[in-house]
Tab-separated table of C-alpha atoms in Angstrom:
chain	number	residue	atom	x	y	z
A	1	UNK	CA	-25.638	9.603	-9.559
A	2	UNK	CA	-28.341	9.085	-12.154
A	3	UNK	CA	-31.262	7.054	-10.925
A	4	UNK	CA	-33.668	4.704	-12.636
A	5	UNK	CA	-36.119	7.615	-12.920
A	6	UNK	CA	-33.639	9.579	-15.037
A	7	UNK	CA	-33.806	6.949	-17.779
A	8	UNK	CA	-36.359	7.200	-20.504
A	9	UNK	CA	-39.655	5.317	-20.105
A	10	UNK	CA	-38.611	2.399	-22.343
A	11	UNK	CA	-35.546	1.716	-20.216
A	12	UNK	CA	-37.650	2.128	-17.094
A	13	UNK	CA	-40.112	-0.467	-18.341
A	14	UNK	CA	-37.295	-2.894	-19.220
A	15	UNK	CA	-35.560	-2.445	-15.885
A	16	UNK	CA	-38.699	-3.316	-13.921
A	17	UNK	CA	-39.199	-6.528	-15.894
A	18	UNK	CA	-35.602	-7.741	-15.602
A	19	UNK	CA	-34.299	-9.767	-12.672
A	20	UNK	CA	-32.550	-7.816	-9.903
A	21	UNK	CA	-29.050	-8.614	-11.237
A	22	UNK	CA	-29.816	-6.953	-14.541
A	23	UNK	CA	-31.379	-3.965	-12.794
A	24	UNK	CA	-28.176	-3.516	-10.846
A	25	UNK	CA	-26.144	-3.867	-14.023
A	26	UNK	CA	-28.247	-1.241	-15.793
A	27	UNK	CA	-27.850	1.168	-12.874
A	28	UNK	CA	-24.083	0.615	-12.859
A	29	UNK	CA	-23.899	1.258	-16.587
A	30	UNK	CA	-25.950	4.426	-16.162
A	31	UNK	CA	-23.665	5.531	-13.333
A	32	UNK	CA	-20.446	4.977	-15.298
A	33	UNK	CA	-21.847	6.658	-18.406
A	34	UNK	CA	-22.723	9.772	-16.407
A	35	UNK	CA	-20.384	12.722	-17.242
A	36	UNK	CA	-19.371	13.303	-13.601
A	37	UNK	CA	-18.343	9.637	-13.234
A	38	UNK	CA	-16.333	9.758	-16.449
A	39	UNK	CA	-14.627	12.971	-15.308
A	40	UNK	CA	-13.690	11.459	-11.925
A	41	UNK	CA	-12.432	8.202	-13.486
A	42	UNK	CA	-10.264	10.138	-15.952
A	43	UNK	CA	-8.865	12.285	-13.142
A	44	UNK	CA	-7.950	9.230	-11.052
A	45	UNK	CA	-6.415	7.503	-14.055
A	46	UNK	CA	-4.278	10.556	-14.833
A	47	UNK	CA	-3.198	10.749	-11.199
A	48	UNK	CA	-1.956	7.144	-11.275
A	49	UNK	CA	0.171	7.947	-14.330
A	50	UNK	CA	1.648	11.173	-12.898
A	51	UNK	CA	5.283	11.266	-11.864
A	52	UNK	CA	6.239	12.442	-8.383
A	53	UNK	CA	8.441	15.516	-7.771
A	54	UNK	CA	11.539	13.296	-7.882
A	55	UNK	CA	10.588	12.024	-11.347
A	56	UNK	CA	9.412	8.575	-10.224
A	57	UNK	CA	5.976	7.080	-10.619
A	58	UNK	CA	4.107	6.217	-7.394
A	59	UNK	CA	5.344	3.012	-5.711
A	60	UNK	CA	3.504	-0.110	-6.702
A	61	UNK	CA	2.550	-2.836	-4.237
A	62	UNK	CA	1.256	-6.390	-4.385
A	63	UNK	CA	-1.459	-6.411	-1.715
A	64	UNK	CA	-4.304	-5.534	-4.097
A	65	UNK	CA	-7.179	-4.557	-1.770
A	66	UNK	CA	-5.768	-5.876	1.518
A	67	UNK	CA	-4.506	-2.923	3.588
A	68	UNK	CA	-0.887	-2.985	4.729
A	69	UNK	CA	-2.053	-2.974	8.366
A	70	UNK	CA	-4.036	-6.132	7.571
A	71	UNK	CA	-0.941	-7.794	6.101
A	72	UNK	CA	1.013	-6.886	9.233
A	73	UNK	CA	-1.713	-8.213	11.548
A	74	UNK	CA	-2.032	-11.426	9.521
A	75	UNK	CA	1.736	-11.971	9.788
A	76	UNK	CA	1.541	-11.390	13.550
A	77	UNK	CA	-1.290	-13.931	13.857
A	78	UNK	CA	0.676	-16.515	11.827
A	79	UNK	CA	4.092	-16.025	13.443
A	80	UNK	CA	3.393	-14.448	16.827
A	81	UNK	CA	5.866	-11.671	15.986
A	82	UNK	CA	4.962	-8.225	14.686
A	83	UNK	CA	7.030	-7.678	11.511
A	84	UNK	CA	9.204	-4.594	11.252
A	85	UNK	CA	8.254	-1.863	8.809
A	86	UNK	CA	11.165	-2.988	6.640
A	87	UNK	CA	9.879	-6.587	6.566
A	88	UNK	CA	6.341	-5.346	5.880
A	89	UNK	CA	7.638	-3.195	3.037
A	90	UNK	CA	9.360	-6.215	1.480
A	91	UNK	CA	6.220	-8.378	1.919
A	92	UNK	CA	4.074	-5.797	0.134
A	93	UNK	CA	6.478	-4.564	-2.564
A	94	UNK	CA	8.375	-7.726	-3.608
A	95	UNK	CA	7.277	-11.023	-5.087
A	96	UNK	CA	7.715	-14.286	-3.175
A	97	UNK	CA	11.083	-14.816	-4.880
A	98	UNK	CA	12.325	-11.389	-3.717
A	99	UNK	CA	11.942	-9.415	-6.963
A	100	UNK	CA	10.660	-5.897	-6.301
A	101	UNK	CA	7.720	-4.609	-8.336
A	102	UNK	CA	9.426	-1.306	-9.173
A	103	UNK	CA	12.933	0.224	-8.966
A	104	UNK	CA	11.947	2.861	-6.375
A	105	UNK	CA	10.788	0.164	-3.950
A	106	UNK	CA	13.983	-1.812	-4.384
A	107	UNK	CA	16.132	1.302	-3.896
A	108	UNK	CA	14.329	2.221	-0.657
A	109	UNK	CA	14.554	-1.327	0.698
A	110	UNK	CA	18.277	-1.607	-0.126
A	111	UNK	CA	18.963	1.762	1.540
A	112	UNK	CA	17.096	0.745	4.705
A	113	UNK	CA	18.774	-2.693	4.767
A	114	UNK	CA	22.181	-1.026	4.393
A	115	UNK	CA	21.514	1.346	7.306
A	116	UNK	CA	20.332	-1.552	9.489
A	117	UNK	CA	23.439	-3.568	8.627
A	118	UNK	CA	25.707	-0.575	9.375
A	119	UNK	CA	24.066	-0.079	12.779
A	120	UNK	CA	24.288	-3.778	13.683
A	121	UNK	CA	27.951	-3.888	12.623
A	122	UNK	CA	28.740	-0.820	14.734
A	123	UNK	CA	26.976	-2.250	17.789
A	124	UNK	CA	28.708	-5.620	17.320
A	125	UNK	CA	32.121	-3.901	17.209
A	126	UNK	CA	31.270	-1.956	20.383
A	127	UNK	CA	29.981	-5.070	22.138
A	128	UNK	CA	32.319	-6.210	24.952
A	129	UNK	CA	31.746	-9.904	24.224
A	130	UNK	CA	31.990	-9.488	20.435
A	131	UNK	CA	28.775	-11.401	19.784
A	132	UNK	CA	26.657	-10.311	16.812
A	133	UNK	CA	23.992	-7.750	17.719
A	134	UNK	CA	20.517	-7.847	16.179
A	135	UNK	CA	18.374	-4.718	16.298
A	136	UNK	CA	14.920	-4.842	17.859
A	137	UNK	CA	11.807	-4.294	15.749
A	138	UNK	CA	11.448	-0.851	17.311
A	139	UNK	CA	15.004	0.135	16.299
A	140	UNK	CA	14.516	-1.222	12.757
A	141	UNK	CA	11.239	0.720	12.491
A	142	UNK	CA	13.004	3.907	13.611
A	143	UNK	CA	15.633	3.466	10.874
A	144	UNK	CA	12.895	2.822	8.288
A	145	UNK	CA	11.077	5.989	9.404
A	146	UNK	CA	14.304	8.010	9.086
A	147	UNK	CA	15.169	6.716	5.613
A	148	UNK	CA	11.741	6.419	3.955
A	149	UNK	CA	10.455	9.513	2.170
A	150	UNK	CA	7.451	11.370	3.554
A	151	UNK	CA	4.479	12.576	1.543
A	152	UNK	CA	1.782	14.729	3.128
A	153	UNK	CA	3.139	13.864	6.571
A	154	UNK	CA	2.939	10.105	5.996
A	155	UNK	CA	5.695	7.567	5.471
A	156	UNK	CA	5.666	6.351	1.871
A	157	UNK	CA	5.391	2.613	1.282
A	158	UNK	CA	3.624	1.366	4.413
A	159	UNK	CA	0.068	2.371	3.549
A	160	UNK	CA	-2.527	2.010	6.285
A	161	UNK	CA	0.121	1.218	8.915
A	162	UNK	CA	0.496	5.012	9.191
A	163	UNK	CA	-2.818	5.040	11.116
A	164	UNK	CA	-2.193	2.217	13.608
A	165	UNK	CA	0.195	1.522	16.462
A	166	UNK	CA	3.520	0.405	15.034
A	167	UNK	CA	5.432	-1.560	17.665
A	168	UNK	CA	4.745	-3.105	21.007
A	169	UNK	CA	8.333	-3.939	21.950
């Protein structure tokens, strides 16, 4: 990263006379104008626009800078129940009115929801009392893990939850 010393003497003189905010701004400008920074930014930008092997762009999400594990923990703190991976996926990839941010996310969610419904229907039919059966969070998570694609050994669509404990029940 270029430093203040790398600037010419006129810039150096100006930087020392400006308030700290402007010094920081000048350093940031110098950093982003540096060829290595431009190269890295262009590489990252190209990566975001690159299609996956299956022809789809990477899945979008709505959490901005909040990690998926943080969303899951926040939901647990608010409700007292740890959301399933399927619920977490919907929270992070669909708007509040249920519209998914991209077709790949909607397709994955619908596939998982269909598998969950099939399993619950089967268990209800096998139930001796005939009462509807609801799968546990652990069982729903297992179905999500089976259905969701993997990339570099990680489940796609659940972000930082890959690194933390998933279920307690």
